[in-house]
Amino acid sequence: MRLKDLAEHLGLSQTTVSRALNGYPEVNEATRRRVSDAADLLGYRPNASALRLATGRAGAVGLVLRGADELGPHMSEFLSGVGSHMASREIDMLVTTVATHAEELSAYRRLAASQKVDAVILHSPTTRDERAELLLDLNIPFVLHGRTEIGHPVAWLDIDNKGALQRATGHLLDLGHQHIALLNGLKGQTFAEHREQGYLAAHAASGTPVERALMANGVFTDEAAFRTAQAMLERRPRPTAFLAGSMMTALGIFRAIRQAGLELGRDISMIAHDDVFPYLNADNMYPTMSTTRSSIRQAGTRIAELITQVLAGKPVADVHELWPVELVLRESSAPVR
Amino acid sequence: MRLKDLAEHLGLSQTTVSRALNGYPEVNEATRRRVSDAADLLGYRPNASALRLATGRAGAVGLVLRGADELGPHMSEFLSGVGSHMASREIDMLVTTVATHAEELSAYRRLAASQKVDAVILHSPTTRDERAELLLDLNIPFVLHGRTEIGHPVAWLDIDNKGALQRATGHLLDLGHQHIALLNGLKGQTFAEHREQGYLAAHAASGTPVERALMANGVFTDEAAFRTAQAMLERRPRPTAFLAGSMMTALGIFRAIRQAGLELGRDISMIAHDDVFPYLNADNMYPTMSTTRSSIRQAGTRIAELITQVLAGKPVADVHELWPVELVLRESSAPVR
């Protein structure tokens, strides 16, 4: 099956079919889906190698990870999503690991010079991200997972972290909780700043004073969360509810609650942010875990699609997606005792 | 700092220093460490780009993943280890995701044709792995994480899965357990076959009959393990101990035990295989989890080193490493009640 045959079958021009398959924004969603379905049905696969020869493209998207630890559960789920889009397109992911911030910047320069990648996925942005500025200077197309403010338009996809925390905090306040602990990500990371804004906004809206001692920033590991939650549970008045930044954070808090002789969902409430790890299901926990939920894998898949669009010429100022976050209430959140 | 300066500082020839830094087997371990320490101390960094120009190398190692799901917790820990070796050497990982077995084989052919990688890491081998045969045909250097029997020598690193399960099973038998469930990996995967051999050997050594209904094969997710363990706990006589293939498997079994109104470490024992995920610590569980332990991240780092050696000319028949596995006893394994 050649492109020509597929186009004839559909009664469309080869150009339209090619654009539809490559995710060009000029083709509307209905046509794109019709073409994509027909291609699947008839077993049409674009010849990526030929395309690459013709376009001079590298056929790879780059990711630079700082510290091998960055390839943890969040990143691997995200990359699974990116990979599921790339799989049928013969596009690879070029993953570079570096030890320091300086090495990270060098790695981007090296990627630009080597022409090993057509585009880059930039992740875990800070509120004013130097790497985004460098990529603009180097003229490498990129899509940002998250947001940053650098005074130039960039392509991005983010989840509504502020809205998510505002709703979760508001719900706990409605349940009568007055001492709500926030185990947030690292200071300076945009997502953590947005979550803090949501937490503060909900307190302001209900007229409840904020206790700074209950706001912590750290990495999302079981161990770090355990220590932080343990210390907070020794305070008086004790926090009656926790907002956990990730499911790993939730595991650590859960352990601290149990070790303090308290019961989750009765003595203490918790709402955790759930990136939807297939191996840590909030529904399967005991008690089941209330969550703010957004699939980081789906975000990866969509960012891979957006990269295709940016490479096809879509202006980056038009590539801005803010995803809403679900609030899923289960057994771990209950009225204050 | 140039190579020449480093060699003069050490009183060694440039050739020896270069070989030491590139992991050539001709340089003994003491010298290799001395050179590596001096390079770190003096801030010497080999010029990877120049090396690449001179050697014609791609500066990347390839990994093909079948199904985006394969980029789960085990693979990301393993890649963290690979990445930590590559980070200071300006070597990248080229990750290709594919949907089917046929696509996987095509991906290796494509990698060979594109010359995008210098070597490949082959993982999750079956007992007779077609991909290893293909890589030999394609003449791509590779190191196998695990073992396979294809009638040709290949470079590999594996952990002693048979020995690990033999010891863990033997320990449970010594504690008086007669009905020990094994939640193993997928049939046909070498590591799962080896683990089964260890389980059977321990039973044979103690003269305890094996119950086939307590031997299960499946994926290592919380959910799959929960269902399998739940069904097994409904049998009479009930299993009094579980061998869990991974920490994710252990979480699912733990949930099934609790849901059956039983207590881990008292009514039921468990020993889990621990790949040492930083976010799921066996010591931090409640009760603490007895494990067979081997760091999959360290395996990744070592495989990256072995690749350097293979590329430097070390015969693959000499690159065989079988790592012992620790048995770490904690609260989850106890005498049968």
Coordinates of C-alpha atoms in Angstrom, one line a residue, chain B residues 167-168 171-172 175 270-271 283 288-293 326-334:
Chain B
R167 CA 17.8 -20.1 49.4
A168 CA 14.5 -18.2 49.9
H171 CA 14.5 -20.8 54.4
L172 CA 10.7 -20.9 54.3
L175 CA 10.5 -22.4 59.1
M270 CA 6.5 -13.5 52.5
I271 CA 9.9 -13.1 50.9
D283 CA 13.0 -1.7 55.5
T288 CA 9.4 -4.9 57.2
M289 CA 9.8 -7.1 54.2
S290 CA 12.2 -10.1 53.9
T291 CA 13.8 -10.0 50.5
T292 CA 16.2 -11.5 48.0
R293 CA 18.1 -8.3 47.0
E326 CA 21.5 -11.5 49.1
L327 CA 18.8 -13.0 51.3
V328 CA 17.8 -10.3 53.8
L329 CA 15.5 -11.5 56.6
R330 CA 13.1 -9.1 58.2
E331 CA 9.7 -9.3 59.9
S332 CA 7.6 -10.7 57.0
S333 CA 9.0 -14.2 57.2
A334 CA 8.3 -16.2 60.4

